[in-house]
Structure formats: structure tokens, C-alpha cells
Coordinates of C-alpha atoms and ligand atoms in Angstrom, one line a residue:
M168 CA 25.7 10.8 -39.9
A169 CA 29.2 9.5 -40.4
E170 CA 29.3 5.7 -41.1
I171 CA 31.9 3.0 -41.2
S172 CA 32.9 2.1 -44.7
N173 CA 34.0 -1.5 -44.2
L174 CA 35.9 -3.9 -41.9
A175 CA 39.4 -3.4 -43.3
Y176 CA 41.3 -5.8 -41.1
V177 CA 41.2 -8.2 -38.2
V178 CA 43.7 -8.7 -35.3
L179 CA 44.0 -12.2 -33.9
N180 CA 46.2 -13.4 -31.1
A181 CA 47.8 -16.8 -31.4
S182 CA 50.1 -18.9 -29.3
D183 CA 51.8 -20.4 -32.4
L184 CA 52.8 -17.9 -35.1
D185 CA 54.8 -20.6 -37.0
A186 CA 51.7 -22.7 -37.3
W187 CA 49.7 -19.7 -38.5
E188 CA 52.3 -18.8 -41.1
T189 CA 52.2 -22.3 -42.5
F190 CA 48.4 -22.5 -42.4
A191 CA 47.9 -19.1 -43.9
T192 CA 50.4 -19.5 -46.8
R193 CA 50.1 -23.2 -47.7
V194 CA 46.4 -23.8 -47.0
L195 CA 44.6 -20.4 -47.3
G196 CA 46.7 -18.8 -50.0
L197 CA 47.5 -15.7 -48.1
Q198 CA 50.9 -13.9 -48.4
V199 CA 53.2 -12.9 -45.6
G200 CA 53.6 -9.2 -45.6
S201 CA 56.0 -9.2 -42.7
R202 CA 57.0 -11.3 -39.8
D203 CA 58.8 -10.7 -36.5
E204 CA 58.9 -12.4 -33.2
R205 CA 55.6 -10.8 -32.0
T206 CA 53.6 -10.2 -35.2
L207 CA 52.7 -12.0 -38.4
R208 CA 51.1 -9.7 -41.0
L209 CA 49.1 -11.4 -43.7
R210 CA 48.2 -9.9 -47.1
M211 CA 45.2 -10.6 -49.2
D212 CA 45.7 -7.7 -51.7
E213 CA 47.6 -4.5 -52.2
R214 CA 47.3 -3.6 -48.5
M215 CA 50.2 -4.1 -46.1
H216 CA 48.0 -6.4 -44.1
R217 CA 44.4 -7.7 -43.8
V218 CA 44.9 -10.3 -41.0
I219 CA 47.3 -9.4 -38.2
V220 CA 48.3 -12.3 -36.0
E221 CA 49.9 -11.2 -32.7
Q222 CA 51.7 -13.5 -30.3
G223 CA 49.4 -14.2 -27.4
E224 CA 47.9 -16.9 -25.2
A225 CA 44.2 -16.5 -25.8
D226 CA 44.1 -17.8 -29.3
D227 CA 41.1 -15.6 -30.0
L228 CA 40.0 -12.3 -31.6
T229 CA 41.8 -9.2 -30.4
A230 CA 40.4 -6.4 -32.5
L231 CA 38.3 -5.5 -35.5
G232 CA 39.6 -2.7 -37.8
W233 CA 36.8 -0.5 -39.1
E234 CA 37.7 1.9 -41.9
F235 CA 36.5 5.3 -43.0
D236 CA 36.8 6.9 -46.4
T237 CA 37.8 10.3 -45.2
R238 CA 39.4 11.9 -42.2
A239 CA 36.3 14.1 -41.8
D240 CA 34.1 10.9 -41.7
L241 CA 36.3 9.4 -39.0
D242 CA 36.4 12.6 -36.9
S243 CA 32.6 13.1 -37.0
Y244 CA 32.1 9.4 -36.3
V245 CA 34.3 9.6 -33.2
E246 CA 32.3 12.7 -32.1
Q247 CA 29.1 10.7 -32.6
L248 CA 30.4 7.8 -30.5
R249 CA 31.2 10.2 -27.7
Q250 CA 27.7 11.7 -27.9
R251 CA 26.4 8.1 -27.6
D252 CA 28.4 7.7 -24.4
V253 CA 30.9 5.3 -25.9
Q254 CA 34.3 5.5 -24.2
V255 CA 36.5 6.0 -27.2
N256 CA 40.2 6.8 -27.1
E257 CA 42.7 8.0 -29.6
A258 CA 45.4 5.3 -30.2
E259 CA 48.9 5.8 -28.9
E260 CA 51.5 6.3 -31.5
S261 CA 52.9 2.8 -31.3
L262 CA 49.5 1.2 -32.0
R263 CA 48.8 3.7 -34.8
Q264 CA 52.1 2.7 -36.4
A265 CA 51.5 -1.0 -35.9
R266 CA 48.2 -0.7 -37.8
K267 CA 49.8 1.4 -40.5
V268 CA 47.1 4.0 -40.7
E269 CA 47.1 7.8 -40.6
R270 CA 44.6 8.1 -37.7
L271 CA 43.3 5.6 -35.2
Y272 CA 40.7 5.5 -32.4
Y273 CA 39.4 2.5 -30.4
C274 CA 36.8 1.3 -27.9
A275 CA 35.7 -2.0 -26.4
D276 CA 32.5 -3.9 -27.0
P277 CA 30.4 -5.8 -24.5
I278 CA 32.5 -9.0 -24.9
G279 CA 35.8 -7.2 -24.6
V280 CA 36.8 -7.1 -28.3
R281 CA 38.5 -3.9 -29.3
H282 CA 37.0 -2.0 -32.1
E283 CA 39.5 0.2 -34.0
F284 CA 38.4 3.1 -36.2
S285 CA 40.9 4.3 -38.8
F286 CA 41.5 6.4 -41.9
G287 CA 44.4 6.4 -44.3
P288 CA 45.7 2.8 -44.6
Q289 CA 49.2 2.3 -46.0
Q290 CA 49.4 0.4 -49.3
A291 CA 52.2 -2.0 -50.1
P292 CA 54.7 -0.5 -52.6
L293 CA 53.9 -1.0 -56.3
S294 CA 57.1 -3.1 -56.6
S295 CA 55.5 -5.6 -54.2
P296 CA 52.2 -6.6 -55.7
F297 CA 50.1 -9.2 -53.9
H298 CA 51.0 -12.7 -55.1
S299 CA 49.6 -16.0 -54.0
P300 CA 51.1 -19.1 -55.7
L301 CA 47.9 -21.0 -54.7
L302 CA 45.0 -19.0 -56.0
V303 CA 44.0 -19.4 -59.6
G304 CA 40.9 -17.2 -59.9
G305 CA 41.8 -13.6 -59.5
G306 CA 42.5 -13.5 -55.8
F307 CA 40.5 -12.5 -52.7
Q308 CA 37.3 -10.5 -52.6
T309 CA 38.4 -7.5 -50.6
G310 CA 38.6 -3.9 -51.9
E311 CA 35.8 -1.7 -50.5
L312 CA 34.1 -4.8 -49.1
G313 CA 37.0 -5.3 -46.7
V314 CA 38.7 -8.3 -45.3
G315 CA 35.6 -10.5 -44.9
H316 CA 33.4 -11.1 -41.9
V317 CA 33.6 -12.3 -38.4
F318 CA 31.0 -14.2 -36.3
V319 CA 31.5 -13.4 -32.6
V320 CA 29.9 -15.1 -29.7
A321 CA 27.7 -12.8 -27.5
L322 CA 27.3 -13.2 -23.8
D323 CA 24.1 -11.1 -23.8
A324 CA 23.0 -11.1 -27.4
E325 CA 20.6 -8.2 -26.9
A326 CA 23.3 -6.0 -25.3
S327 CA 25.8 -6.9 -28.1
V328 CA 23.3 -6.2 -30.9
R329 CA 22.3 -2.9 -29.3
F330 CA 26.0 -1.9 -29.1
Y331 CA 26.8 -2.9 -32.7
T332 CA 23.7 -1.2 -34.2
E333 CA 22.8 1.7 -31.9
Q334 CA 26.3 2.8 -30.9
L335 CA 28.6 1.6 -33.7
G336 CA 25.9 2.2 -36.3
L337 CA 26.0 -1.1 -38.2
R338 CA 22.9 -2.0 -40.2
I339 CA 20.9 -5.1 -39.7
S340 CA 21.1 -7.4 -42.8
D341 CA 18.9 -10.3 -41.5
Y342 CA 18.4 -12.9 -38.9
I343 CA 18.7 -16.7 -38.8
R344 CA 16.9 -18.5 -36.1
D345 CA 17.8 -22.2 -36.3
S346 CA 17.2 -24.8 -33.6
H347 CA 17.8 -27.9 -35.8
S348 CA 21.2 -27.7 -37.4
I349 CA 23.2 -28.0 -34.3
P350 CA 21.8 -30.6 -31.9
G351 CA 20.9 -29.1 -28.6
V352 CA 21.8 -25.6 -29.6
A353 CA 19.3 -22.9 -30.7
I354 CA 21.1 -20.3 -32.9
D355 CA 19.6 -16.9 -32.9
G356 CA 22.0 -15.1 -35.3
V357 CA 22.0 -11.4 -36.1
F358 CA 23.9 -10.3 -39.2
M359 CA 25.1 -6.8 -39.7
H360 CA 26.6 -4.8 -42.6
T361 CA 28.4 -1.5 -43.2
R362 CA 27.9 1.1 -45.9
S363 CA 30.0 -0.6 -48.5
G364 CA 27.6 -3.5 -48.5
R365 CA 29.3 -6.9 -47.8
H366 CA 26.3 -8.9 -46.7
H367 CA 27.7 -9.0 -43.2
S368 CA 30.9 -7.8 -41.7
L369 CA 29.9 -8.8 -38.2
A370 CA 27.4 -11.4 -37.0
T371 CA 26.7 -12.5 -33.5
A372 CA 24.7 -15.0 -31.5
A373 CA 24.7 -16.2 -27.9
M374 CA 26.0 -19.8 -27.9
P375 CA 28.1 -22.1 -25.8
S376 CA 31.8 -21.3 -26.6
A377 CA 35.2 -21.0 -25.0
K378 CA 36.1 -18.3 -27.5
K379 CA 34.8 -14.9 -28.5
L380 CA 35.5 -15.6 -32.2
N381 CA 33.4 -18.4 -33.7
H382 CA 34.9 -17.8 -37.2
L383 CA 36.5 -15.5 -39.6
M384 CA 35.3 -15.6 -43.2
I385 CA 37.6 -14.8 -46.2
E386 CA 36.2 -14.8 -49.7
V387 CA 37.8 -15.7 -53.0
K388 CA 36.7 -14.4 -56.5
S389 CA 36.5 -17.9 -58.0
L390 CA 34.5 -21.0 -57.1
D391 CA 37.5 -23.0 -58.2
D392 CA 39.6 -21.5 -55.4
V393 CA 37.1 -22.8 -52.8
G394 CA 37.4 -26.3 -54.3
L395 CA 41.2 -26.1 -54.5
A396 CA 41.3 -24.9 -50.9
F397 CA 39.1 -27.8 -49.8
D398 CA 41.6 -30.2 -51.5
R399 CA 44.5 -28.5 -49.7
V400 CA 42.7 -28.7 -46.4
R401 CA 42.1 -32.4 -46.9
A402 CA 45.7 -33.0 -48.0
A403 CA 47.2 -31.1 -45.0
Q404 CA 44.7 -32.9 -42.7
V405 CA 43.4 -29.6 -41.4
P406 CA 40.2 -30.5 -39.4
V407 CA 37.1 -29.6 -41.3
I408 CA 34.2 -28.2 -39.1
M409 CA 31.6 -28.2 -41.9
D410 CA 32.0 -29.4 -45.4
I411 CA 30.9 -27.4 -48.5
G412 CA 27.4 -25.8 -48.3
H413 CA 25.4 -22.7 -49.0
H414 CA 23.9 -20.1 -46.6
P415 CA 20.4 -18.8 -47.4
N416 CA 21.1 -15.2 -46.3
D417 CA 24.4 -14.2 -47.7
R418 CA 24.2 -16.9 -50.4
M419 CA 27.8 -17.8 -49.7
L420 CA 29.1 -21.1 -50.9
S421 CA 31.7 -22.1 -48.3
F422 CA 33.3 -24.6 -46.0
Y423 CA 34.7 -24.2 -42.5
M424 CA 38.0 -25.4 -41.1
V425 CA 39.8 -25.2 -37.7
T426 CA 42.6 -22.7 -37.5
P427 CA 45.8 -23.3 -35.5
S428 CA 44.1 -21.2 -32.8
G429 CA 41.1 -23.5 -32.5
F430 CA 38.4 -21.1 -33.8
G431 CA 36.9 -21.5 -37.2
L432 CA 37.7 -20.1 -40.6
E433 CA 35.1 -20.0 -43.4
Y434 CA 36.4 -20.1 -46.9
G435 CA 33.8 -18.8 -49.3
W436 CA 32.7 -17.6 -52.7
G437 CA 29.7 -15.7 -54.1
G438 CA 28.6 -13.7 -51.1
V439 CA 25.9 -11.1 -51.7
V440 CA 26.6 -7.3 -51.7
I441 CA 23.7 -5.3 -50.2
D442 CA 22.3 -2.3 -51.9
D443 CA 20.4 -0.6 -49.1
A444 CA 18.0 1.1 -51.5
N445 CA 16.6 -2.3 -52.5
W446 CA 17.1 -4.4 -49.4
S447 CA 14.6 -5.7 -46.9
V448 CA 15.5 -7.5 -43.7
S449 CA 14.4 -11.2 -43.7
N450 CA 14.2 -13.9 -41.1
Y451 CA 15.6 -17.3 -42.0
S452 CA 15.0 -20.6 -40.2
Q453 CA 18.0 -22.5 -41.2
L454 CA 21.7 -21.8 -41.3
S455 CA 22.2 -23.6 -44.6
D456 CA 20.2 -24.3 -47.7
W457 CA 22.3 -27.4 -48.4
G458 CA 25.5 -29.0 -47.3
H459 CA 27.5 -27.6 -44.4
R460 CA 27.4 -31.0 -42.8
F461 CA 29.2 -31.0 -39.5
A462 CA 32.3 -33.1 -39.6
L463 CA 33.3 -32.2 -36.0
P464 CA 31.2 -31.5 -32.9
A465 CA 29.6 -28.1 -33.5
V466 CA 30.2 -26.9 -30.0
Q467 CA 33.6 -27.2 -28.5
Ligands
LIG81 FE1 30.2 -16.9 -41.8

């Protein structure tokens, strides 16, 4: 069976691209790949983009870009989706070019997020290596693990998880059922991974939310870069959602801040990579082992 390799990119829509450019470059340590009136492309490595921010009014998640290692894998995956009665379309030329891939298909999930399936991403020219003046410890953890992870809010958690696992073929990593950390909100989170093994590329739970995207996580290779980012966040007076803490399931040390679009961004280090040969699915009863103290109301 053909499987997704990794979550290669995310597409966000934002009402204020200038604010995003400042936030991404001066706080997060991303690099602008290109910018025009409608689109801000942000680099984290040798790729042309990992985070695409498109001008829009929703200030939310538009699309998730799942990647395949070979054209044959992508073609048989699309065939498989059709056999599973997923309405999947080949992307029009303009979308394919915008994503800078050789081949692109897409479908929608139960909450209306577009899932894009691609093969053959364009790399930035050798003469333009990734450079961040802010990162000290070797850059972002991307490569075959992809851009990071997203936590999306489900309307019907069972339907969403069924779609992600039975139709898209994501693998369950584990569960966190926590009714204590956020007053008045019981979280029943499901965490899912792809073949390349980042602990989760996609997680979901039903919870009160005005947005589909709860947070995007990006990971750095050095713990120092988490601390330095935390200092930059404080200096720039970016609102912190949760201060530094540690998750029991992906063992990520991280903190959460508010993006210019209002959803969260988790900045982390040390996440687990799953080897399916030695992995068993666990249930956890708390979101965090320590820290992650809420600095803002958890539900907005
Ligand atoms: Fe996360």
C-alpha cells in the first residue's frame, strides 16, 4: 500500500502578511523565500518553502501538503484514495506551480481543510542556501520529518480520525485524554504519524474553538534555540499561550505563542521519531509532564 512520506508544507491564510513576515523572520527565525502581494513563502531549509502564507480573511489553516517519495507512490496512493471513495482531484496548473512540485492532487477533510498530495518538490538553488541570522544550533528539524506538526480542531472527532486513518492512511501514535489541564475542557486528543516517523504530523481533538487550526509546531535542532526564541518572544511582546514545558507523548520540550493570525505556534525541541517496528500505542492522561503553564485563557 502506498503511504504518505511526510507533511512537507503547510498553507495558512492571513489578513496581515506584513505582520507575518516580521513575526516569522524576527521571532521564529524563518527566512523569506519570496514575497508578493498575495503570498509570503517562508523557508526553514533547502526547500523553496515550508510555510506558505496566503492573503486571506480567515486567519486559519488552508491546506496541508503531504509528500511522497516517488511518482509511483503518489499515483498508487491517489488510486487507493479513489477506491476508498475519497473525492480527489488533480490540481490545476496554477496551483501545481504555486506549490512548486512536479505533480499535485488534493481532497478535503471533514472540517474543510484541503489535503494536498505531491511528489517532486523544487529545491532552492545551491547559490541560495538557507540562512537564519537568529538560529545558533544547526537550524530547523525538517528533512524527511517534514515541516513539523499541526493540531486541528475536529467538529466530530470520530469522523475526523476515521478520515485521517482509514482514508488518508495515517498511523495512530497515541492518545492523550486530559480533563484537568484546561479548566472546563476535556481534551481527547488523537496523535497520528506518517511513514517517516515524526511522532505526529497531525493531531486532532474536538474542543471549543473559532479556528480549525489550534497550532502549528516547528522544531529546532538545539535546545538553546528554544530558549533564545522564548527571549525574543518576550522582548517583542508576542503573547505566550503556554510557557516552557514537556509533553509526555512526543517528549517535545516547547512553548506556545500567538501568531499574527490568532492561532498558536509551538516552538519545540527534542521530539521523538517513531520506529514502527518497536512502537506501541499508549494512552496518556495529561497534556504535559511539567510546565506548559497557561499564560492566556486556553480557549479563545
Ligand atoms: Fe503540538
